[in-house]
mmCIF file of C-alpha atoms in Angstrom:
data_model
loop_
_atom_site.group_PDB
_atom_site.id
_atom_site.type_symbol
_atom_site.label_atom_id
_atom_site.label_comp_id
_atom_site.label_asym_id
_atom_site.label_seq_id
_atom_site.Cartn_x
_atom_site.Cartn_y
_atom_site.Cartn_z
ATOM 1 C CA MET A 1 67.980 193.505 153.422
ATOM 2 C CA LEU A 2 68.388 189.728 153.225
ATOM 3 C CA THR A 3 65.438 189.308 155.608
ATOM 4 C CA LEU A 4 63.236 191.414 153.339
ATOM 5 C CA ILE A 5 64.274 189.442 150.265
ATOM 6 C CA GLY A 6 63.637 186.183 152.138
ATOM 7 C CA LYS A 7 60.122 187.319 153.064
ATOM 8 C CA ARG A 8 59.418 188.252 149.435
ATOM 9 C CA ILE A 9 60.563 184.826 148.260
ATOM 10 C CA LEU A 10 58.345 183.064 150.828
ATOM 11 C CA GLN A 11 55.385 185.113 149.589
ATOM 12 C CA LEU A 12 55.918 183.661 146.119
ATOM 13 C CA ILE A 13 54.868 180.161 147.200
ATOM 14 C CA PRO A 14 51.167 180.843 148.010
ATOM 15 C CA THR A 15 50.996 183.298 145.123
ATOM 16 C CA LEU A 16 52.174 180.685 142.626
ATOM 17 C CA PHE A 17 49.741 178.152 144.100
ATOM 18 C CA PHE A 18 46.721 180.425 143.642
ATOM 19 C CA VAL A 19 47.923 181.396 140.174
ATOM 20 C CA SER A 20 48.142 177.739 139.151
ATOM 21 C CA VAL A 21 44.598 177.091 140.423
ATOM 22 C CA ILE A 22 43.206 180.108 138.562
ATOM 23 C CA ILE A 23 45.015 179.108 135.356
ATOM 24 C CA PHE A 24 43.633 175.586 135.544
ATOM 25 C CA LEU A 25 40.047 176.672 136.284
ATOM 26 C CA LEU A 26 39.959 179.401 133.634
ATOM 27 C CA GLN A 27 41.252 176.893 131.100
ATOM 28 C CA GLN A 28 38.129 174.810 131.682
ATOM 29 C CA LEU A 29 35.953 177.759 130.600
ATOM 30 C CA LEU A 30 37.225 177.608 127.023
ATOM 31 C CA PRO A 31 34.368 176.524 124.735
ATOM 32 C CA GLY A 32 34.547 173.241 122.891
ATOM 33 C CA ASP A 33 35.859 169.769 123.642
ATOM 34 C CA PRO A 34 39.543 169.171 122.813
ATOM 35 C CA ALA A 35 38.843 165.464 122.349
ATOM 36 C CA LEU A 36 36.352 166.246 119.572
ATOM 37 C CA VAL A 37 38.843 168.594 117.909
ATOM 38 C CA MET A 38 41.570 165.961 117.954
ATOM 39 C CA ALA A 39 39.270 163.192 116.741
ATOM 40 C CA GLY A 40 38.943 164.790 113.300
ATOM 41 C CA GLU A 41 35.933 164.887 111.042
ATOM 42 C CA GLU A 42 34.855 161.283 111.623
ATOM 43 C CA LYS A 43 34.595 161.714 115.413
ATOM 44 C CA ASP A 44 34.745 158.002 116.139
ATOM 45 C CA PRO A 45 33.388 157.444 119.704
ATOM 46 C CA LEU A 46 36.154 154.935 120.437
ATOM 47 C CA VAL A 47 38.856 157.383 119.354
ATOM 48 C CA ILE A 48 37.261 160.164 121.420
ATOM 49 C CA GLU A 49 37.177 157.899 124.476
ATOM 50 C CA GLN A 50 40.827 156.925 123.994
ATOM 51 C CA ILE A 51 41.833 160.601 123.747
ATOM 52 C CA ARG A 52 39.938 161.448 126.926
ATOM 53 C CA GLN A 53 41.578 158.596 128.800
ATOM 54 C CA ARG A 54 45.064 159.452 127.531
ATOM 55 C CA TYR A 55 44.855 163.090 128.605
ATOM 56 C CA ARG A 56 42.729 162.406 131.729
ATOM 57 C CA LEU A 57 39.823 164.434 130.367
ATOM 58 C CA ASP A 58 37.399 161.822 131.720
ATOM 59 C CA GLN A 59 38.546 162.324 135.312
ATOM 60 C CA PRO A 60 37.226 164.857 137.871
ATOM 61 C CA LEU A 61 38.775 168.316 137.825
ATOM 62 C CA PRO A 62 40.605 167.917 141.174
ATOM 63 C CA ILE A 63 42.310 164.758 139.887
ATOM 64 C CA GLN A 64 43.248 166.515 136.649
ATOM 65 C CA TYR A 65 44.692 169.447 138.609
ATOM 66 C CA LEU A 66 46.727 167.237 140.952
ATOM 67 C CA ALA A 67 48.115 165.291 138.001
ATOM 68 C CA TRP A 68 49.040 168.515 136.196
ATOM 69 C CA ILE A 69 50.596 170.290 139.182
ATOM 70 C CA GLY A 70 52.477 167.112 140.106
ATOM 71 C CA GLY A 71 53.988 167.098 136.635
ATOM 72 C CA VAL A 72 54.888 170.783 136.968
ATOM 73 C CA PHE A 73 56.851 170.106 140.172
ATOM 74 C CA SER A 74 58.755 167.350 138.366
ATOM 75 C CA GLY A 75 59.506 169.581 135.360
ATOM 76 C CA ASP A 76 56.790 168.104 133.113
ATOM 77 C CA LEU A 77 54.270 170.632 131.781
ATOM 78 C CA GLY A 78 52.413 167.957 129.860
ATOM 79 C CA GLU A 79 52.198 167.044 126.203
ATOM 80 C CA SER A 80 50.683 169.089 123.413
ATOM 81 C CA MET A 81 47.465 167.437 122.243
ATOM 82 C CA ARG A 82 47.913 168.772 118.726
ATOM 83 C CA LEU A 83 51.682 168.697 118.128
ATOM 84 C CA LYS A 84 52.364 165.582 120.246
ATOM 85 C CA GLU A 85 55.426 167.276 121.726
ATOM 86 C CA PRO A 86 56.288 168.041 125.357
ATOM 87 C CA VAL A 87 55.083 171.506 126.334
ATOM 88 C CA LEU A 88 58.410 172.192 128.040
ATOM 89 C CA ARG A 89 60.186 171.646 124.717
ATOM 90 C CA LEU A 90 57.808 174.027 122.923
ATOM 91 C CA VAL A 91 58.357 176.644 125.622
ATOM 92 C CA ALA A 92 62.124 176.178 125.357
ATOM 93 C CA GLN A 93 61.907 176.699 121.577
ATOM 94 C CA LYS A 94 59.766 179.843 121.712
ATOM 95 C CA LEU A 95 61.111 181.486 124.868
ATOM 96 C CA PRO A 96 64.526 182.541 123.434
ATOM 97 C CA VAL A 97 62.738 184.272 120.535
ATOM 98 C CA THR A 98 60.440 186.184 122.868
ATOM 99 C CA VAL A 99 63.276 187.014 125.284
ATOM 100 C CA GLN A 100 65.407 188.457 122.478
ATOM 101 C CA LEU A 101 62.504 190.538 121.181
ATOM 102 C CA ALA A 102 61.586 191.705 124.695
ATOM 103 C CA VAL A 103 65.167 192.695 125.588
ATOM 104 C CA MET A 104 65.605 194.666 122.366
ATOM 105 C CA ALA A 105 62.232 196.367 122.822
ATOM 106 C CA MET A 106 63.138 197.217 126.435
ATOM 107 C CA LEU A 107 66.414 198.767 125.285
ATOM 108 C CA PHE A 108 64.459 201.016 122.894
ATOM 109 C CA THR A 109 62.046 201.844 125.721
ATOM 110 C CA LEU A 110 64.784 202.822 128.170
ATOM 111 C CA ALA A 111 66.861 204.666 125.577
ATOM 112 C CA ILE A 112 63.887 206.816 124.545
ATOM 113 C CA GLY A 113 61.669 207.057 127.622
ATOM 114 C CA ILE A 114 64.073 207.926 130.439
ATOM 115 C CA PRO A 115 66.174 210.622 128.664
ATOM 116 C CA ALA A 116 63.013 212.174 127.208
ATOM 117 C CA GLY A 117 61.347 212.214 130.628
ATOM 118 C CA ILE A 118 64.380 213.862 132.221
ATOM 119 C CA VAL A 119 64.574 216.532 129.523
ATOM 120 C CA SER A 120 60.847 217.212 129.790
ATOM 121 C CA ALA A 121 61.055 217.633 133.584
ATOM 122 C CA VAL A 122 64.177 219.799 133.558
ATOM 123 C CA LYS A 123 62.848 221.977 130.707
ATOM 124 C CA LYS A 124 59.345 222.225 132.163
ATOM 125 C CA ASN A 125 56.922 224.535 130.287
ATOM 126 C CA THR A 126 59.395 225.130 127.465
ATOM 127 C CA VAL A 127 59.396 224.138 123.817
ATOM 128 C CA TRP A 128 61.421 221.027 124.726
ATOM 129 C CA ASP A 129 58.783 219.965 127.253
ATOM 130 C CA TYR A 130 55.920 220.405 124.782
ATOM 131 C CA ALA A 131 57.812 218.614 121.999
ATOM 132 C CA VAL A 132 58.649 215.620 124.174
ATOM 133 C CA ASN A 133 55.042 215.362 125.384
ATOM 134 C CA VAL A 134 53.769 215.428 121.798
ATOM 135 C CA ILE A 135 56.188 212.651 120.824
ATOM 136 C CA ALA A 136 55.178 210.604 123.882
ATOM 137 C CA LEU A 137 51.494 211.042 123.075
ATOM 138 C CA TRP A 138 52.180 209.948 119.504
ATOM 139 C CA GLY A 139 53.964 206.815 120.742
ATOM 140 C CA ILE A 140 51.135 205.912 123.113
ATOM 141 C CA SER A 141 48.382 206.591 120.571
ATOM 142 C CA THR A 142 49.901 204.916 117.508
ATOM 143 C CA PRO A 143 48.558 201.357 117.024
ATOM 144 C CA ASN A 144 51.333 198.788 116.857
ATOM 145 C CA PHE A 145 49.872 197.023 113.834
ATOM 146 C CA TRP A 146 49.721 200.276 111.825
ATOM 147 C CA LEU A 147 53.258 201.309 112.758
ATOM 148 C CA GLY A 148 54.519 197.829 111.929
ATOM 149 C CA ILE A 149 52.900 197.860 108.494
ATOM 150 C CA MET A 150 54.261 201.346 107.761
ATOM 151 C CA MET A 151 57.782 200.321 108.778
ATOM 152 C CA ILE A 152 57.620 197.217 106.586
ATOM 153 C CA PHE A 153 56.453 199.370 103.664
ATOM 154 C CA LEU A 154 59.235 201.932 104.166
ATOM 155 C CA PHE A 155 62.283 199.949 105.255
ATOM 156 C CA SER A 156 61.551 196.637 103.497
ATOM 157 C CA VAL A 157 59.473 197.389 100.400
ATOM 158 C CA GLN A 158 60.685 200.883 99.447
ATOM 159 C CA LEU A 159 64.267 200.994 100.753
ATOM 160 C CA GLY A 160 65.029 197.273 101.006
ATOM 161 C CA TRP A 161 67.160 197.755 104.102
ATOM 162 C CA LEU A 162 65.525 195.203 106.412
ATOM 163 C CA PRO A 163 63.683 191.880 105.971
ATOM 164 C CA ALA A 164 59.906 192.226 106.083
ATOM 165 C CA SER A 165 59.293 189.172 108.260
ATOM 166 C CA GLY A 166 60.786 186.015 109.685
ATOM 167 C CA TYR A 167 63.283 185.213 112.399
ATOM 168 C CA VAL A 168 66.908 184.094 112.467
ATOM 169 C CA SER A 169 68.624 182.854 115.611
ATOM 170 C CA PRO A 170 71.516 185.086 116.747
ATOM 171 C CA PHE A 171 73.617 181.933 117.156
ATOM 172 C CA GLU A 172 73.236 181.213 113.439
ATOM 173 C CA ASP A 173 73.569 184.758 112.061
ATOM 174 C CA PHE A 174 73.935 187.530 114.627
ATOM 175 C CA TRP A 175 73.567 190.511 112.304
ATOM 176 C CA GLY A 176 70.813 188.783 110.356
ATOM 177 C CA SER A 177 68.973 188.233 113.628
ATOM 178 C CA MET A 178 69.375 191.895 114.591
ATOM 179 C CA ALA A 179 68.063 192.977 111.187
ATOM 180 C CA ALA A 180 65.041 190.662 111.483
ATOM 181 C CA THR A 181 64.045 191.805 114.981
ATOM 182 C CA VAL A 182 64.918 195.520 115.026
ATOM 183 C CA MET A 183 61.605 196.611 113.483
ATOM 184 C CA PRO A 184 59.274 194.556 115.732
ATOM 185 C CA ALA A 185 61.402 195.553 118.740
ATOM 186 C CA PHE A 186 61.091 199.239 117.874
ATOM 187 C CA VAL A 187 57.327 198.900 117.362
ATOM 188 C CA LEU A 188 56.945 197.380 120.832
ATOM 189 C CA GLY A 189 59.416 199.756 122.477
ATOM 190 C CA ASN A 190 57.828 202.822 120.903
ATOM 191 C CA SER A 191 54.501 202.476 122.723
ATOM 192 C CA PHE A 192 56.101 201.601 126.070
ATOM 193 C CA ALA A 193 58.600 204.474 125.733
ATOM 194 C CA GLY A 194 55.770 207.005 125.744
ATOM 195 C CA VAL A 195 54.357 205.583 128.972
ATOM 196 C CA LEU A 196 57.787 205.415 130.599
ATOM 197 C CA MET A 197 58.521 209.000 129.572
ATOM 198 C CA ARG A 198 55.357 210.252 131.290
ATOM 199 C CA HIS A 199 56.170 208.383 134.504
ATOM 200 C CA THR A 200 59.798 209.549 134.437
ATOM 201 C CA ARG A 201 58.701 213.157 133.957
ATOM 202 C CA ALA A 202 56.233 213.001 136.864
ATOM 203 C CA ALA A 203 58.773 211.363 139.189
ATOM 204 C CA MET A 204 61.513 213.807 138.205
ATOM 205 C CA LEU A 205 59.266 216.842 138.725
ATOM 206 C CA GLN A 206 58.483 215.650 142.239
ATOM 207 C CA ALA A 207 62.163 214.968 142.970
ATOM 208 C CA LEU A 208 63.348 218.325 141.598
ATOM 209 C CA GLU A 209 61.015 220.156 143.978
ATOM 210 C CA SER A 210 62.264 218.293 147.081
ATOM 211 C CA ASP A 211 64.401 219.735 149.870
ATOM 212 C CA TYR A 212 67.477 217.600 149.201
ATOM 213 C CA VAL A 213 67.694 218.890 145.614
ATOM 214 C CA ARG A 214 67.468 222.492 146.797
ATOM 215 C CA THR A 215 70.171 221.736 149.364
ATOM 216 C CA ALA A 216 72.409 220.186 146.707
ATOM 217 C CA ARG A 217 72.026 223.260 144.517
ATOM 218 C CA ALA A 218 72.698 225.533 147.479
ATOM 219 C CA LYS A 219 76.001 223.711 148.042
ATOM 220 C CA GLY A 220 77.055 224.713 144.532
ATOM 221 C CA LEU A 221 76.980 221.266 142.935
ATOM 222 C CA ALA A 222 76.940 221.086 139.154
ATOM 223 C CA GLU A 223 73.438 220.943 137.687
ATOM 224 C CA GLU A 224 74.192 217.690 135.858
ATOM 225 C CA ARG A 225 75.208 216.048 139.141
ATOM 226 C CA VAL A 226 72.130 217.363 140.922
ATOM 227 C CA ILE A 227 69.851 215.981 138.196
ATOM 228 C CA LEU A 228 71.487 212.609 137.551
ATOM 229 C CA LYS A 229 72.747 211.673 141.031
ATOM 230 C CA HIS A 230 70.319 213.276 143.444
ATOM 231 C CA ALA A 231 67.032 213.732 141.569
ATOM 232 C CA LEU A 232 67.076 210.762 139.184
ATOM 233 C CA ARG A 233 68.189 208.249 141.799
ATOM 234 C CA ASN A 234 65.304 209.166 144.079
ATOM 235 C CA ALA A 235 62.879 209.103 141.143
ATOM 236 C CA LEU A 236 63.809 205.551 140.124
ATOM 237 C CA THR A 237 61.222 203.733 142.255
ATOM 238 C CA PRO A 238 58.189 204.248 139.952
ATOM 239 C CA ILE A 239 60.447 203.818 136.930
ATOM 240 C CA ILE A 240 61.637 200.422 138.185
ATOM 241 C CA THR A 241 58.044 199.372 138.894
ATOM 242 C CA LEU A 242 56.842 200.303 135.437
ATOM 243 C CA GLY A 243 59.900 198.782 133.782
ATOM 244 C CA ALA A 244 59.347 195.433 135.493
ATOM 245 C CA LEU A 245 55.664 195.351 134.508
ATOM 246 C CA GLU A 246 56.410 196.351 130.921
ATOM 247 C CA PHE A 247 59.152 193.776 130.581
ATOM 248 C CA GLY A 248 56.762 191.118 131.888
ATOM 249 C CA THR A 249 54.208 192.211 129.301
ATOM 250 C CA LEU A 250 56.816 191.892 126.564
ATOM 251 C CA LEU A 251 57.827 188.417 127.743
ATOM 252 C CA SER A 252 54.209 187.261 127.714
ATOM 253 C CA GLY A 253 54.232 187.700 123.943
ATOM 254 C CA ALA A 254 53.081 190.502 121.673
ATOM 255 C CA VAL A 255 50.426 188.771 119.596
ATOM 256 C CA LEU A 256 49.759 191.442 116.947
ATOM 257 C CA THR A 257 53.395 192.393 116.451
ATOM 258 C CA GLU A 258 54.502 188.771 116.202
ATOM 259 C CA GLN A 259 51.750 188.063 113.659
ATOM 260 C CA ILE A 260 52.644 191.084 111.493
ATOM 261 C CA PHE A 261 56.371 190.285 111.405
ATOM 262 C CA SER A 262 55.916 186.474 111.472
ATOM 263 C CA VAL A 263 57.997 186.108 114.635
ATOM 264 C CA PRO A 264 57.545 182.598 116.128
ATOM 265 C CA GLY A 265 57.309 183.662 119.770
ATOM 266 C CA PHE A 266 55.035 183.139 122.753
ATOM 267 C CA GLY A 267 52.228 185.210 121.242
ATOM 268 C CA LYS A 268 51.780 182.964 118.218
ATOM 269 C CA LEU A 269 52.142 179.837 120.359
ATOM 270 C CA ILE A 270 49.375 180.834 122.780
ATOM 271 C CA VAL A 271 47.006 181.945 120.000
ATOM 272 C CA ASP A 272 47.411 178.653 118.111
ATOM 273 C CA ALA A 273 46.940 176.690 121.349
ATOM 274 C CA VAL A 274 43.701 178.504 122.235
ATOM 275 C CA PHE A 275 42.205 177.995 118.773
ATOM 276 C CA ASN A 276 43.118 174.290 118.819
ATOM 277 C CA ARG A 277 41.883 173.746 122.427
ATOM 278 C CA ASP A 278 45.390 172.573 123.335
ATOM 279 C CA TYR A 279 44.903 172.701 127.110
ATOM 280 C CA ALA A 280 48.402 171.615 128.079
ATOM 281 C CA VAL A 281 50.113 174.294 125.966
ATOM 282 C CA VAL A 282 47.802 177.058 127.190
ATOM 283 C CA GLN A 283 48.327 176.074 130.833
ATOM 284 C CA GLY A 284 52.088 175.752 130.413
ATOM 285 C CA VAL A 285 52.609 179.060 128.612
ATOM 286 C CA VAL A 286 50.347 181.013 130.962
ATOM 287 C CA LEU A 287 52.030 179.460 134.013
ATOM 288 C CA VAL A 288 55.486 180.427 132.692
ATOM 289 C CA THR A 289 54.242 183.948 131.943
ATOM 290 C CA ALA A 290 52.662 184.360 135.378
ATOM 291 C CA THR A 291 55.801 183.065 137.082
ATOM 292 C CA THR A 292 57.855 185.543 135.071
ATOM 293 C CA TYR A 293 55.653 188.408 136.255
ATOM 294 C CA ILE A 294 56.030 187.330 139.893
ATOM 295 C CA VAL A 295 59.822 186.979 139.615
ATOM 296 C CA LEU A 296 60.099 190.386 137.926
ATOM 297 C CA ASN A 297 58.140 191.944 140.784
ATOM 298 C CA LEU A 298 60.601 190.352 143.213
ATOM 299 C CA LEU A 299 63.515 191.798 141.220
ATOM 300 C CA ALA A 300 61.782 195.186 141.257
ATOM 301 C CA ASP A 301 61.565 195.024 145.069
ATOM 302 C CA ILE A 302 65.289 194.295 145.204
ATOM 303 C CA GLY A 303 65.916 197.136 142.772
ATOM 304 C CA TYR A 304 64.099 199.555 145.099
ATOM 305 C CA ILE A 305 66.543 198.703 147.859
ATOM 306 C CA PHE A 306 69.609 199.387 145.737
ATOM 307 C CA ALA A 307 68.138 202.560 144.231
ATOM 308 C CA ASN A 308 66.987 204.003 147.555
ATOM 309 C CA PRO A 309 69.253 203.163 150.544
ATOM 310 C CA ARG A 310 66.580 204.395 152.976
ATOM 311 C CA LEU A 311 64.521 201.281 152.204
ATOM 312 C CA ARG A 312 67.275 198.976 153.486
ATOM 313 C CA SER A 313 66.190 199.612 157.058
#
């Protein structure tokens, strides 16, 4: 098992290298000149030249890349052209917000998607199966922005139970933070729960028709034990895969949901950086997001091994 994990970790190195190259090259395709944006309305040629020299915009692309990647290895993601702050500090400020929102949304996803998928598979072709599929289809089809607006109207405007927007750190006010993030977390978790339910149902149906489940039932084991220990455990592989990908998507920032609820996370940071041609922020945030995806895939591979002992060999 340790050999397999070691091989997966070694595979991360070339993957991260190619990801960094792609991020840097795609960044150059953004229209507009960041030096002109920063120079203001006057666009003094001397000021523009100073900006280009300061941020190495006047140097060849390979030199710019080597300077950037060298800073990354030393823990320096560059400086924001617009905010004049280190990108690493901006990431450190926004990342806890996005992580909290992503974790809460993932809890909603798991709490709804997996139990619903199990019930739908066990009660195949019954009223329960049809009801769960309808709910899952509703969750997948409902636009996040519409659901968010409706929840604000109901729980904030009409009932006054929850704040309509904003964010409070859990270290300042834990319950206030939960109240501020429960609606955007549910909006994000609702759509992912429908997808997870469909995958759980398909995996469970395949597992319930396998020989080992029939053998377990023939031995007289309780149905709950057959479903939860034998069938569900062997159906976890696609569930783990989807969960890792969904969690990575949540950590990359939910732009629409963060805009609706005024949550200062990764989504808002990347949108503002793109509009302001803030190259360093865009590169830094995308690199952190891509690295998160790669690490989550590694954790998913490790999860396969623990979920299915046959993979340990």
